[in-house]
Short mmCIF file of C-alpha atoms in Angstrom, two decimals:
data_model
loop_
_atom_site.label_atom_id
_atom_site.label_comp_id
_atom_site.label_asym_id
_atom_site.label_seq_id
_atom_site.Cartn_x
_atom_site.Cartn_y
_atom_site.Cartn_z
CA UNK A 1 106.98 120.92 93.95
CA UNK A 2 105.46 117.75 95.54
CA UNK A 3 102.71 117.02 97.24
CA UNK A 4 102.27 113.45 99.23
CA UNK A 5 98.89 111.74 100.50
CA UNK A 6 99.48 109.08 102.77
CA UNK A 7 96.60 107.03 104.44
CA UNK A 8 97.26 107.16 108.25
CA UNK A 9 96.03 103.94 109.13
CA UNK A 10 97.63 102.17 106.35
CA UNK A 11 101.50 101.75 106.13
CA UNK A 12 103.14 102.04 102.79
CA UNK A 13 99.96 103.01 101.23
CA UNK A 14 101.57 107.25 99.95
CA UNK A 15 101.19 107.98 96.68
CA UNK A 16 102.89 111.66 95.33
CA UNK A 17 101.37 114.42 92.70
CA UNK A 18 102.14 117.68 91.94
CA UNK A 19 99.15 119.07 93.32
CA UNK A 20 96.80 117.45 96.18
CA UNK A 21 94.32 116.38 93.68
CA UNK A 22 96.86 114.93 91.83
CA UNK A 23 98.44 112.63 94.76
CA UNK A 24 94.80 112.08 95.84
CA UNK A 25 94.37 110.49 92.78
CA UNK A 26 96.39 108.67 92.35
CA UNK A 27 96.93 107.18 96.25
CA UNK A 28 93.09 106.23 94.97
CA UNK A 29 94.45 104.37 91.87
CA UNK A 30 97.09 102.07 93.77
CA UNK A 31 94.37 100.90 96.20
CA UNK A 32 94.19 97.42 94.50
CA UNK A 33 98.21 97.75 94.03
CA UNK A 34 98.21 98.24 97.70
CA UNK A 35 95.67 94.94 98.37
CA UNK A 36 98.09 92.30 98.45
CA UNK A 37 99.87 93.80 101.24
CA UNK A 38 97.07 93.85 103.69
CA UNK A 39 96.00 90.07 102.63
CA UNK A 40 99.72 88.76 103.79
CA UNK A 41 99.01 90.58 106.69
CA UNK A 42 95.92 89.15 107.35
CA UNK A 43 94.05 92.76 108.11
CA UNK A 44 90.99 93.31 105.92
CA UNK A 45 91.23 96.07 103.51
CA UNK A 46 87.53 97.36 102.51
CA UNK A 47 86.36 96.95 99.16
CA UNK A 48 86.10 100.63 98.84
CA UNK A 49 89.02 101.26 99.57
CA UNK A 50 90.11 104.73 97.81
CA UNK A 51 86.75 105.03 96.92
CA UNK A 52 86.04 108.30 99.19
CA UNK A 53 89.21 109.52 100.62
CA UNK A 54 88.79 112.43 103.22
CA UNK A 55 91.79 114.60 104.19
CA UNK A 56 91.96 114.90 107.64
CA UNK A 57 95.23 116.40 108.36
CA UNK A 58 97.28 118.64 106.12
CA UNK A 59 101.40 119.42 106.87
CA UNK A 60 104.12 121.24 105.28
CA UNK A 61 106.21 119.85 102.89
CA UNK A 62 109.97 120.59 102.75
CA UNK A 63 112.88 120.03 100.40
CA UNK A 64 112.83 116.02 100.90
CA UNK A 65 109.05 116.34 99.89
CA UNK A 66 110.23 117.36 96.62
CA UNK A 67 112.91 114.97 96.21
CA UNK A 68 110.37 112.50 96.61
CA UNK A 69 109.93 111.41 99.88
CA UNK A 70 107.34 112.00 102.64
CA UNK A 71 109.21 113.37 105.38
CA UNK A 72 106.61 115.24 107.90
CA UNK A 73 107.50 114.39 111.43
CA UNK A 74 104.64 116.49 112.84
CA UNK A 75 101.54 114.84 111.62
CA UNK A 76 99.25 115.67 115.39
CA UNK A 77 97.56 111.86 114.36
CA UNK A 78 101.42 110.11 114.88
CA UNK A 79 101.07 111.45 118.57
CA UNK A 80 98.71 108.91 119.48
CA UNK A 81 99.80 106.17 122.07
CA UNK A 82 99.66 102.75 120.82
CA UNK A 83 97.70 99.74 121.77
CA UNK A 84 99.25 96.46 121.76
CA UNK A 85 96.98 95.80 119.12
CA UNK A 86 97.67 99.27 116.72
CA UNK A 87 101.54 98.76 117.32
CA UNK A 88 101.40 94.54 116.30
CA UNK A 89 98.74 95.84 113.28
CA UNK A 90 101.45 98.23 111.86
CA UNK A 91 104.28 95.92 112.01
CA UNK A 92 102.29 93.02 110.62
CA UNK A 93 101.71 95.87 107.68
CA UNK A 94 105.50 96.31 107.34
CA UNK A 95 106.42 93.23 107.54
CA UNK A 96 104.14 92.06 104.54
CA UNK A 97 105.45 95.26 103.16
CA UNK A 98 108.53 93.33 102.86
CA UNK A 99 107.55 89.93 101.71
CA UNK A 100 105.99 91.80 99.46
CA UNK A 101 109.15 93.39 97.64
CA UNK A 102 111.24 90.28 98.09
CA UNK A 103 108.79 88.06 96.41
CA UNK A 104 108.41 91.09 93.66
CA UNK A 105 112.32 91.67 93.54
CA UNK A 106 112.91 87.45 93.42
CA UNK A 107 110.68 87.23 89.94
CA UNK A 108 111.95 90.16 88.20
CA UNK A 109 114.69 90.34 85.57
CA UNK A 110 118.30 91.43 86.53
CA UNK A 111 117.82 94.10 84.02
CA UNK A 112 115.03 96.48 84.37
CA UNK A 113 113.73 98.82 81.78
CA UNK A 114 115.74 102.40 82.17
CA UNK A 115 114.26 105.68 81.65
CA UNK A 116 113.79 108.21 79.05
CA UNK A 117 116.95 109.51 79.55
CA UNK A 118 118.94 105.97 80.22
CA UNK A 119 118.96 106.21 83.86
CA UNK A 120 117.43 103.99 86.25
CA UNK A 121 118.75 101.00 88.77
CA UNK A 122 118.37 97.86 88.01
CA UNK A 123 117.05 94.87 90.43
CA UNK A 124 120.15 94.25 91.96
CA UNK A 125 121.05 97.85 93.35
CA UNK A 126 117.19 98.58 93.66
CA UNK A 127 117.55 95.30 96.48
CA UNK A 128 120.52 96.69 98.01
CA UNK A 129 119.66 100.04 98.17
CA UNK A 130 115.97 99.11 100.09
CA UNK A 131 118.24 96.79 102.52
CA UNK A 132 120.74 99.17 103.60
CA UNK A 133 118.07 101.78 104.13
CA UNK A 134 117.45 98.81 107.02
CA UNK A 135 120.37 100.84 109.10
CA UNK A 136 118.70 104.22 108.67
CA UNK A 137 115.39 103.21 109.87
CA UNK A 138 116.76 101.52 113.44
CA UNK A 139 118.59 104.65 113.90
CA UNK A 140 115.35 106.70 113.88
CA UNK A 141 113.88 104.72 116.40
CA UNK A 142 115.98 103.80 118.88
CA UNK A 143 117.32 99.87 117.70
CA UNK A 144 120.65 98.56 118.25
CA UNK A 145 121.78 96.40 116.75
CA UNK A 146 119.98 96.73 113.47
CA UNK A 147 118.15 93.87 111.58
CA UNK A 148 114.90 93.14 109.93
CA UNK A 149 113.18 91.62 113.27
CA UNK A 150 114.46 94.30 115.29
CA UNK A 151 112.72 96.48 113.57
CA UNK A 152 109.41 94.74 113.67
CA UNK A 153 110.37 94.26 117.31
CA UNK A 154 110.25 97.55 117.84
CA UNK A 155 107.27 98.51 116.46
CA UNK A 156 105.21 95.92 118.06
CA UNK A 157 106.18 96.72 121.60
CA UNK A 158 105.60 100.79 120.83
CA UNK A 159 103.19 102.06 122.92
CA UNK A 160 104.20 105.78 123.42
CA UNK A 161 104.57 107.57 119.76
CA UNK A 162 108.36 108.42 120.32
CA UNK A 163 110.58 106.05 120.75
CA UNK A 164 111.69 106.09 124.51
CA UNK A 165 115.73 105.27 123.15
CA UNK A 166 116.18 108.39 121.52
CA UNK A 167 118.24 108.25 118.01
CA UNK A 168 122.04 108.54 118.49
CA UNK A 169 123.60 111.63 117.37
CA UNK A 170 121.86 114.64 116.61
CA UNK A 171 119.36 112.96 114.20
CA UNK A 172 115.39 113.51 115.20
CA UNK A 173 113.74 110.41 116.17
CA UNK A 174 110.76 109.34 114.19
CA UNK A 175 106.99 108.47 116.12
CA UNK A 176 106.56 105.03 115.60
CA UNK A 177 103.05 105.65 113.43
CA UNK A 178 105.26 108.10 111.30
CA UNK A 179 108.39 105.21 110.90
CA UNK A 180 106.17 102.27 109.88
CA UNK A 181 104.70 104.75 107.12
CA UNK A 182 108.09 105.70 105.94
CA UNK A 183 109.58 102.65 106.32
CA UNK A 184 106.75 100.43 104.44
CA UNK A 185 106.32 103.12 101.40
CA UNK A 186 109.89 103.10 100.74
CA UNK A 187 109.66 99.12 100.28
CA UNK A 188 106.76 99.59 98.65
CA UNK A 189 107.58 102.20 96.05
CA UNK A 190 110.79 100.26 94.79
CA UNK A 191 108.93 97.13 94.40
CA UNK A 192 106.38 98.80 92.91
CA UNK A 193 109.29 100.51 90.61
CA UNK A 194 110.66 97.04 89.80
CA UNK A 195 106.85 95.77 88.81
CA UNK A 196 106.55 98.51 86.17
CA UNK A 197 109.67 98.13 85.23
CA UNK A 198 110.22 94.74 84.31
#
């Protein structure tokens, strides 16, 4: 029902359509949406950005693809080792990722505009719903105990592409490449929700 393009090299950056084209598209459109995030970072994000997008890698979807989330685990590009360099890039990308909701979430009215149909979160449970997903994420890759820096701990010191702490219980661990995607698209996609809808 869904189809996801996600830039490899740039966390959080996954847009969703209902046909390739579509999510091409618009992934292309939320280029300059996407800017701000690389500039707290401090990684330069080319001008053309979304300009020319090539597909270089295509995977199955499955049910959580068409609930609206981009759930491949078995992208061949997240098997990569990581430098010191790739690993500290990605969690710099996160991390602004981050700032970038809270300073989003911290200007927006309590009350967001709903729906069509009346439904919708507003700020409040839109905050606390991207913070306990915090849990979830440390799970996938190995960190105990759980917090924000943790995370970004993680990721920095990741040099193979699974963690080497596999996930407790009978969960599949996530490649590091694969987690800051997921991880920085969720953050951004609610504070990009919370932008439109305010």
């Amino acid at each position: 029902k869904k189809v996801f393009a996600c830039a490899l090299e740039w966390p959080g950056w996954a847009r969703s359509g209902k046909t390739e084209d579509d999510a091409l598209r618009t992934l292309a459109e939320y280029a300059e949406r996407y800017r701000p995030v690389t500039e707290r970072a401090g990684v330069r994000f080319p001008k053309s950005a979304g300009d020319d997008l090539r597909v270089v890698e295509r995977v199955e979807g499955s049910s959580s693809t068409d609930f609206g989330v981009p759930a491949a685990l078995d992208v061949r590009a997240d098997q990569r080792a990581l430098t010191k360099a790739a690993a500290g890039r990605l969690a710099d990308l996160v991390d602004a990722a981050w700032a970038y909701f809270d300073d989003v979430a911290s200007r927006a009215p309590a009350s967001l505009r709903k729906g069509p149909r009346g439904g919708g979160r507003d700020r409040d449970a839109i905050v606390e719903h991207v913070h306990n997903a915090v849990a979830a994420y440390g799970n996938k890759i190995g960190v105990r105990p759980v917090t924000h820096d943790a995370l970004l701990d993680a990721l920095r010191a990741a040099r193979t592409p699974l963690p080497e702490a596999t996930a407790t219980g009978k969960s599949t661990p996530w490649p590091f490449r694969y987690a800051a995607r997921r991880i920085a698209w969720h953050v951004l996609d609610h504070a990009w929700e919370i932008e439109d809808k305010s």
